[in-house]
JSON list of C-alpha atoms in Angstrom, two decimals:
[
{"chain": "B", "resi": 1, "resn": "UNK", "atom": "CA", "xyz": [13.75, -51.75, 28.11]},
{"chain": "B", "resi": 2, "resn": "UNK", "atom": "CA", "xyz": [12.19, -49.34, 30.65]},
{"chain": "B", "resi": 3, "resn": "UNK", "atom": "CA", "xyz": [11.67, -45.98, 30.68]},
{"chain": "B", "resi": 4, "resn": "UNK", "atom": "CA", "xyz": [14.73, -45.40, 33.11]},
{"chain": "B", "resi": 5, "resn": "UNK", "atom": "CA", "xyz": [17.22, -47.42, 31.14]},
{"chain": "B", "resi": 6, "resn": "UNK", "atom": "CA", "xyz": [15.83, -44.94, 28.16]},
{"chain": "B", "resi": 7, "resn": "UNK", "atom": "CA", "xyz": [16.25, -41.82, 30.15]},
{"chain": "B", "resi": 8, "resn": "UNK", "atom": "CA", "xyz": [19.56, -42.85, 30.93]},
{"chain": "B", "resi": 9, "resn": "UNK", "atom": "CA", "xyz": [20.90, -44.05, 27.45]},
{"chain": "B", "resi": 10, "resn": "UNK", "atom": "CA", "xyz": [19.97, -39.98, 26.60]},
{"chain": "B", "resi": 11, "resn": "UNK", "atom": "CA", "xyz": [21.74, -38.06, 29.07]},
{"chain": "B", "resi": 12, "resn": "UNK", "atom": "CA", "xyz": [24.54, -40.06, 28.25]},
{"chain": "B", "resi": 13, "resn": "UNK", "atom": "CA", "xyz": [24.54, -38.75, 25.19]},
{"chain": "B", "resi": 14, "resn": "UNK", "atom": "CA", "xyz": [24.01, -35.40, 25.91]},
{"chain": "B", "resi": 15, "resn": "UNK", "atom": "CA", "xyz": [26.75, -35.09, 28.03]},
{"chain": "B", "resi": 16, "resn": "UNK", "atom": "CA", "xyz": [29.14, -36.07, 25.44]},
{"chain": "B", "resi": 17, "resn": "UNK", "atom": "CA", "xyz": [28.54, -32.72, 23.25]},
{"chain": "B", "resi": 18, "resn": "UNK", "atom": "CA", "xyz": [30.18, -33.01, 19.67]},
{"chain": "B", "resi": 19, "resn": "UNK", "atom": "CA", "xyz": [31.40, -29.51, 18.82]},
{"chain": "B", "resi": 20, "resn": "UNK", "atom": "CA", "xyz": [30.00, -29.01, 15.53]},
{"chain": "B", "resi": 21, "resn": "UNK", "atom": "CA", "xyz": [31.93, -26.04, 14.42]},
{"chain": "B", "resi": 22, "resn": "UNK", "atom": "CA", "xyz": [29.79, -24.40, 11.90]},
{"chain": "B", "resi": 23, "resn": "UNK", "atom": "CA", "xyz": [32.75, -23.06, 8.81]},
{"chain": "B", "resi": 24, "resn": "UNK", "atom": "CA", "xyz": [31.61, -19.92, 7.37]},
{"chain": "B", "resi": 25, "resn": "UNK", "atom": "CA", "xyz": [30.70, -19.67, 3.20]},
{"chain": "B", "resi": 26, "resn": "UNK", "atom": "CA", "xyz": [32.57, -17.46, 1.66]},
{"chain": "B", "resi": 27, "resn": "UNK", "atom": "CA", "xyz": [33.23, -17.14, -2.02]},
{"chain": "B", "resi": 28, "resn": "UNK", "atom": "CA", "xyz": [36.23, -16.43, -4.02]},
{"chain": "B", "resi": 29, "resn": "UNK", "atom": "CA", "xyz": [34.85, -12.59, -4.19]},
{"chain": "B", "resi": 30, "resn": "UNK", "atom": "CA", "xyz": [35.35, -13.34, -0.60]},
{"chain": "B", "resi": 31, "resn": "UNK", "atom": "CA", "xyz": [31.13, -12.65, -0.40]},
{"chain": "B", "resi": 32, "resn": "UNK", "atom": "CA", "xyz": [28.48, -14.15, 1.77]},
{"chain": "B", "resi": 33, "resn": "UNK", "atom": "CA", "xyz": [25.53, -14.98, -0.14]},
{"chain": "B", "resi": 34, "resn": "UNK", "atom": "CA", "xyz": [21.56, -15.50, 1.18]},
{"chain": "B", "resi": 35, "resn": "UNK", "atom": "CA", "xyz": [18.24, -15.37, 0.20]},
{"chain": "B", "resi": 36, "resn": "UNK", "atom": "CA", "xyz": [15.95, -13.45, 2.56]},
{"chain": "B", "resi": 37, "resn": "UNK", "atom": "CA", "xyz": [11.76, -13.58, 1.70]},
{"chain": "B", "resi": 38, "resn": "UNK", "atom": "CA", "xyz": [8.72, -11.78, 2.73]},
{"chain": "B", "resi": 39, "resn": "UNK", "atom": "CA", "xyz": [5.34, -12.10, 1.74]},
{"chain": "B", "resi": 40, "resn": "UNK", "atom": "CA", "xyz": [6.02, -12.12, -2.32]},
{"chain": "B", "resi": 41, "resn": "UNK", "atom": "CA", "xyz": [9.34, -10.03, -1.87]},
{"chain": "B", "resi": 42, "resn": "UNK", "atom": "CA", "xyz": [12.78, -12.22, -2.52]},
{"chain": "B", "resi": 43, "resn": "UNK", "atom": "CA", "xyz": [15.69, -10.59, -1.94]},
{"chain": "B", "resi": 44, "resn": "UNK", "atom": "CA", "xyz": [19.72, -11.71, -3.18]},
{"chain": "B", "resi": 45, "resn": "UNK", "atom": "CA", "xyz": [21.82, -10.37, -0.56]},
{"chain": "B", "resi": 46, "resn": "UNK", "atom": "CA", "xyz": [25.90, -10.17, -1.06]},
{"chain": "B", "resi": 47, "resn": "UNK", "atom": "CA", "xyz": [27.93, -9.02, 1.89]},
{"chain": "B", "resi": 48, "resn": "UNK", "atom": "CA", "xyz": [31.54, -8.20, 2.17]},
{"chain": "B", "resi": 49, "resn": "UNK", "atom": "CA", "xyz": [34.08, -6.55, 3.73]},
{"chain": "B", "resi": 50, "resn": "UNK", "atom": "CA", "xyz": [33.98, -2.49, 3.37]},
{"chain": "B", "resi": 51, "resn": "UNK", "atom": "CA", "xyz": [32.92, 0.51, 4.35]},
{"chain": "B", "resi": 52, "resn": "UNK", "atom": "CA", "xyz": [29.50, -0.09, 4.76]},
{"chain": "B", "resi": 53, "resn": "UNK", "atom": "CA", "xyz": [27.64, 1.10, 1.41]},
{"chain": "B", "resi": 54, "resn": "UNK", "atom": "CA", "xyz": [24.11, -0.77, 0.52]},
{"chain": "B", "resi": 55, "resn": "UNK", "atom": "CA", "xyz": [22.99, -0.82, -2.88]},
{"chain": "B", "resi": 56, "resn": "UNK", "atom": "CA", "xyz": [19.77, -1.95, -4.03]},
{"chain": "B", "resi": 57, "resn": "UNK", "atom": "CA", "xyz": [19.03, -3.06, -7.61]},
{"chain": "B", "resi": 58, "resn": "UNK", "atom": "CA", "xyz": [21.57, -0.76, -8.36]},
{"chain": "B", "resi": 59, "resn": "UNK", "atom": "CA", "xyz": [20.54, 2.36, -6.77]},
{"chain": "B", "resi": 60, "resn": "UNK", "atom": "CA", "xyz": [21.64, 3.62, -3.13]},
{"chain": "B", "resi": 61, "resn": "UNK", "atom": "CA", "xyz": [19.46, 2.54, 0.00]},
{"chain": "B", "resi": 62, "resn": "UNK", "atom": "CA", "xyz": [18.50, 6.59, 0.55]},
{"chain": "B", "resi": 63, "resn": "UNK", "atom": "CA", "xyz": [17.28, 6.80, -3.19]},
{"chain": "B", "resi": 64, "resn": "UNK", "atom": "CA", "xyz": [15.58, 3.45, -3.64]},
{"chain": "B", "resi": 65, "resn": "UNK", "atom": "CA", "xyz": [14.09, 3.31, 0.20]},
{"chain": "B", "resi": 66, "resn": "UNK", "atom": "CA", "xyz": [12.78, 7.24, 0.82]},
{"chain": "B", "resi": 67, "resn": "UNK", "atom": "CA", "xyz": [11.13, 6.08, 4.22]},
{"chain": "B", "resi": 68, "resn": "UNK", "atom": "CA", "xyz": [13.60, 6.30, 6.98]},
{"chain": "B", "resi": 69, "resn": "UNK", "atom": "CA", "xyz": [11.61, 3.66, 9.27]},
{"chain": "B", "resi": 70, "resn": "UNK", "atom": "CA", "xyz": [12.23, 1.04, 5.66]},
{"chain": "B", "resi": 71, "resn": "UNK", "atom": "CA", "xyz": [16.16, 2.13, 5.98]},
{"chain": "B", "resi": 72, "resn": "UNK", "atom": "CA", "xyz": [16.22, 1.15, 9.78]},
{"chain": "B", "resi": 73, "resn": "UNK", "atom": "CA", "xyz": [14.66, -2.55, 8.96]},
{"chain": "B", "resi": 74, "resn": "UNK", "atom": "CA", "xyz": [17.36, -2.71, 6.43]},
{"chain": "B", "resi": 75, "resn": "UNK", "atom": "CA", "xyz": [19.86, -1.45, 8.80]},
{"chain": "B", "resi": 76, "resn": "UNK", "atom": "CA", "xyz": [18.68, -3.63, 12.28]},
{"chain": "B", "resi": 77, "resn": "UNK", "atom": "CA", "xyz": [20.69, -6.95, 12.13]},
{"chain": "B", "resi": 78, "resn": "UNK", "atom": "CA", "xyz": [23.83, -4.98, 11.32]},
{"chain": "B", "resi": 79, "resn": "UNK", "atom": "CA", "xyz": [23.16, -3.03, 14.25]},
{"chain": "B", "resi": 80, "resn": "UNK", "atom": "CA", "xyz": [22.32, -5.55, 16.81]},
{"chain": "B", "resi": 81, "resn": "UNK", "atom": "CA", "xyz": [25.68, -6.89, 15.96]},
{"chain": "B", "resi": 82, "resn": "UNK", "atom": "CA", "xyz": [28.04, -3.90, 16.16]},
{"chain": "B", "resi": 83, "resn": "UNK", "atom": "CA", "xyz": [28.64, -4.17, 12.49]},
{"chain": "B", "resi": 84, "resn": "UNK", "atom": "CA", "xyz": [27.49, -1.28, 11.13]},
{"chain": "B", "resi": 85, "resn": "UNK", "atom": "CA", "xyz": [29.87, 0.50, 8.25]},
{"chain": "B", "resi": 86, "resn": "UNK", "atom": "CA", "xyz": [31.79, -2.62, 8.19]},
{"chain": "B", "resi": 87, "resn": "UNK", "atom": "CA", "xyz": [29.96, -4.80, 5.68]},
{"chain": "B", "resi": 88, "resn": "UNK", "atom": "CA", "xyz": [29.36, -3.53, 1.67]},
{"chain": "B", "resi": 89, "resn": "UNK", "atom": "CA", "xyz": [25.82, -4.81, 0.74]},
{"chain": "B", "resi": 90, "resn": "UNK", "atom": "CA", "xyz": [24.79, -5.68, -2.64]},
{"chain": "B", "resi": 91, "resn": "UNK", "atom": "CA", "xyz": [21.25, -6.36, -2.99]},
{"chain": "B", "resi": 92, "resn": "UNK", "atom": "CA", "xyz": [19.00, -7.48, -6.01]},
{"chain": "B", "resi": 93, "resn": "UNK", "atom": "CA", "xyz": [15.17, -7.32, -5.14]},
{"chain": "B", "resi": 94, "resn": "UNK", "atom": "CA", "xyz": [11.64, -7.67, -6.98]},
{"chain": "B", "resi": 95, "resn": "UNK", "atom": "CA", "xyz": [7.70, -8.63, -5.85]},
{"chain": "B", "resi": 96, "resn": "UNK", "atom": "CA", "xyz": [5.64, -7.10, -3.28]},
{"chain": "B", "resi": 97, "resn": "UNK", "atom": "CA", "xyz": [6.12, -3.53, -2.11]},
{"chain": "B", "resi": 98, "resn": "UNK", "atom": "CA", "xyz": [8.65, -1.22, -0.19]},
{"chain": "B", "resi": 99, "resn": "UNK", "atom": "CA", "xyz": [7.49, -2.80, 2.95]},
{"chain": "B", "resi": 100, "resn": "UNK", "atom": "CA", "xyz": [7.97, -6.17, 2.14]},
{"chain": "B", "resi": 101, "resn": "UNK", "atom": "CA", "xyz": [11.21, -5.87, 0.22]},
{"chain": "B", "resi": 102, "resn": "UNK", "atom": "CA", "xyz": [12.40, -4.31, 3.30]},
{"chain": "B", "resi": 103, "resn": "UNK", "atom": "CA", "xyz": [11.73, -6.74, 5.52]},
{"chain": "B", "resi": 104, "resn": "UNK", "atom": "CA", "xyz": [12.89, -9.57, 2.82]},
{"chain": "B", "resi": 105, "resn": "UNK", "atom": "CA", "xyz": [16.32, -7.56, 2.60]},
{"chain": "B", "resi": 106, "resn": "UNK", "atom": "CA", "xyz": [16.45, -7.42, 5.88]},
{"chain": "B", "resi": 107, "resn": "UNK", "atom": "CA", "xyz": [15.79, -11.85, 6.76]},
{"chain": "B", "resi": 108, "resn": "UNK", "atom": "CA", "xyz": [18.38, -12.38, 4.04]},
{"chain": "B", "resi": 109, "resn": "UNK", "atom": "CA", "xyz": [20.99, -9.95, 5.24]},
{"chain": "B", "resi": 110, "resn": "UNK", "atom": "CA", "xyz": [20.83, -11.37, 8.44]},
{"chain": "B", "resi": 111, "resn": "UNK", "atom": "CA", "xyz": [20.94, -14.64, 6.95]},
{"chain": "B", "resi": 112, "resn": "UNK", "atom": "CA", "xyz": [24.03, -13.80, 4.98]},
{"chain": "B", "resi": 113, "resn": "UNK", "atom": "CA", "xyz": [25.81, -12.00, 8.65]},
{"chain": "B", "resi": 114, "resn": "UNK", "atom": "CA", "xyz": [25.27, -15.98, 9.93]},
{"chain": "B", "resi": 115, "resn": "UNK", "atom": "CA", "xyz": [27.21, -17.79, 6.69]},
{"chain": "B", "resi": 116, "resn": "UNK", "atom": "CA", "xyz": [30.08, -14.69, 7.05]},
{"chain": "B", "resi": 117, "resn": "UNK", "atom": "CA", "xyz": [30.24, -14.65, 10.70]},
{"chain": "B", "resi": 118, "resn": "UNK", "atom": "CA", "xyz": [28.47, -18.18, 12.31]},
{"chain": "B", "resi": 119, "resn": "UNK", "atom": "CA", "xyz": [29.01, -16.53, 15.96]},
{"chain": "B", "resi": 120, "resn": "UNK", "atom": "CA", "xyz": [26.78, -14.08, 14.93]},
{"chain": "B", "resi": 121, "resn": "UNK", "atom": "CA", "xyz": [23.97, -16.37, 14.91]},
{"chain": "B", "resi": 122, "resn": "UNK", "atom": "CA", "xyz": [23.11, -16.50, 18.58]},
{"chain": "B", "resi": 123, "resn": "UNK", "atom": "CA", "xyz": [23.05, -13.17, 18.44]},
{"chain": "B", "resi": 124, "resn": "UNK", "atom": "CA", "xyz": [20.34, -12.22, 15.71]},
{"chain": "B", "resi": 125, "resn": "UNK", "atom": "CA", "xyz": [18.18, -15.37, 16.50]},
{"chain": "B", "resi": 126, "resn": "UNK", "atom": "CA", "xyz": [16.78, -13.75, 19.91]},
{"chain": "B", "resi": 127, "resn": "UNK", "atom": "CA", "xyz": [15.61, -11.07, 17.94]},
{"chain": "B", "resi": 128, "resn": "UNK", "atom": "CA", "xyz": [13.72, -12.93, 14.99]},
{"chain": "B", "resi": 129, "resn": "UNK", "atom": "CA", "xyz": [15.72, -11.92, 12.03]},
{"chain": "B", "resi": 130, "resn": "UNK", "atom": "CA", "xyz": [16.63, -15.59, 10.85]},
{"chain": "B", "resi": 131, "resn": "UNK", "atom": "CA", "xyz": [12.69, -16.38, 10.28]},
{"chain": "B", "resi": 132, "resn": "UNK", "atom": "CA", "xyz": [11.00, -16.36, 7.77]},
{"chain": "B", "resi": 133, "resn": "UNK", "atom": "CA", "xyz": [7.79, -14.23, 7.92]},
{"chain": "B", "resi": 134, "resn": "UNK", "atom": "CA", "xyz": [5.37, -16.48, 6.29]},
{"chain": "B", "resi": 135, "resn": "UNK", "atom": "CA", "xyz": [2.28, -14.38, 6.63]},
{"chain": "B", "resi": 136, "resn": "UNK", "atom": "CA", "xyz": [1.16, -13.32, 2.95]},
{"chain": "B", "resi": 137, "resn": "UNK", "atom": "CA", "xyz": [-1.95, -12.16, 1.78]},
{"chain": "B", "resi": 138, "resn": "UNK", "atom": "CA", "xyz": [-5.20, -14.06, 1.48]},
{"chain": "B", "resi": 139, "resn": "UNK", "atom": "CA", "xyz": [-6.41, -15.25, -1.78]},
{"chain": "B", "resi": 140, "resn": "UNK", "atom": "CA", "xyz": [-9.90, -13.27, -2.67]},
{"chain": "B", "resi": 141, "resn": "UNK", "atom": "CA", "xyz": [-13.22, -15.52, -2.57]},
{"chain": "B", "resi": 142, "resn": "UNK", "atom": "CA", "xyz": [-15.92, -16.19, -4.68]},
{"chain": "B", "resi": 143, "resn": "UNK", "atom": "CA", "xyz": [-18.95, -14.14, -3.56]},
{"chain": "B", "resi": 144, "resn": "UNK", "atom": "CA", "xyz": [-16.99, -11.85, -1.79]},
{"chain": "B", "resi": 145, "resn": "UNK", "atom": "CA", "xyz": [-16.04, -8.32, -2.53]},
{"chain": "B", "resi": 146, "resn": "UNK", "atom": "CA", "xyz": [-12.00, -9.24, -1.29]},
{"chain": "B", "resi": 147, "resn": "UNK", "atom": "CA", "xyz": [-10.75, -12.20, 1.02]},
{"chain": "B", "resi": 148, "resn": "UNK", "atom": "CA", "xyz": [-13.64, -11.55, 3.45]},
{"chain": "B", "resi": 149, "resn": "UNK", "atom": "CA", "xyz": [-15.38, -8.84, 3.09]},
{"chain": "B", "resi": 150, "resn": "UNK", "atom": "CA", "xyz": [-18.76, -9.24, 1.86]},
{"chain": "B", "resi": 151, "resn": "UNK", "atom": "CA", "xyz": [-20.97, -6.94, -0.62]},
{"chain": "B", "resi": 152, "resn": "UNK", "atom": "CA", "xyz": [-22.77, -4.16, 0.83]},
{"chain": "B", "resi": 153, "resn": "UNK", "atom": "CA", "xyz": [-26.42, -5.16, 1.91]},
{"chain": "B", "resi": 154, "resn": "UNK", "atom": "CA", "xyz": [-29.37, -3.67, 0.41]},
{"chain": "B", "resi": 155, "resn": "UNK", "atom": "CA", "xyz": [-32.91, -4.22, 1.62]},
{"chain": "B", "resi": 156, "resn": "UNK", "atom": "CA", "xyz": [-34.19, -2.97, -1.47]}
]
């Protein structure tokens, strides 16, 4: 077989596009359910229909999140896509700090908009909300006094 033949066997199959409808998953709550991470944050995200509340273990997003730039992560992927005060979110939340919960709250409510709403996916992707962050931190060395940085010299 040569390489034309091969070239040719795959655009006909690309121009016969199977629609592969993506159904949303929704529960009998009628919630949307995802797990969003960042560096050793994991966050359980619940969305559903309402008038746009977002708890956090429990507590209200102004009380547990003080930082208003934390409270805007949290708030981004509803706002690229016009759903803001339309969703109720229920989040449960441990590991890391405020930073990182935020931005783990923030991958898995995005990741929960896509199962409720699959259009909404071509929407949030452009704007890097549906990956994972996988930096973390370093793991601290032998001889060193952290990951890399080295004891203080002395001559003497």
């Amino acid at each position: 077989m040569t390489d034309a033949q091969g070239f040719d066997a795959l655009a006909s199959l690309s121009s016969n596009p199977v629609a592969a409808s993506v159904e949303p998953q929704i529960d009998a709550q009628g919630r949307a359910y995802a797990t969003g991470k960042r560096k050793n944050a994991i966050a359980r995200v619940w969305i559903k229909p309402g008038k746009g509340s977002i708890t956090i273990n429990g507590r209200d997003q102004e009380v547990y999140f003080a930082r208003p730039v934390l409270r805007m992560m949290i708030a981004q992927p509803l706002e690229v896509t016009e759903r803001l005060g339309q969703f109720d979110v229920v989040v449960t939340v441990e590991g890391s700090g405020l930073s990182g919960q935020a931005g783990a709250i923030r991958h898995g409510l995005s990741k929960a908009l896509t199962l409720y709403e699959p259009g909404l996916r071509p929407v949030l992707k452009p704007h890097g909300f549906l990956t994972r962050d996988s930096r973390v931190v370093e793991r601290k060395k032998y001889g060193k006094a952290k990951a890399r940085r080295s004891f203080q010299f002395s001559k003497r």
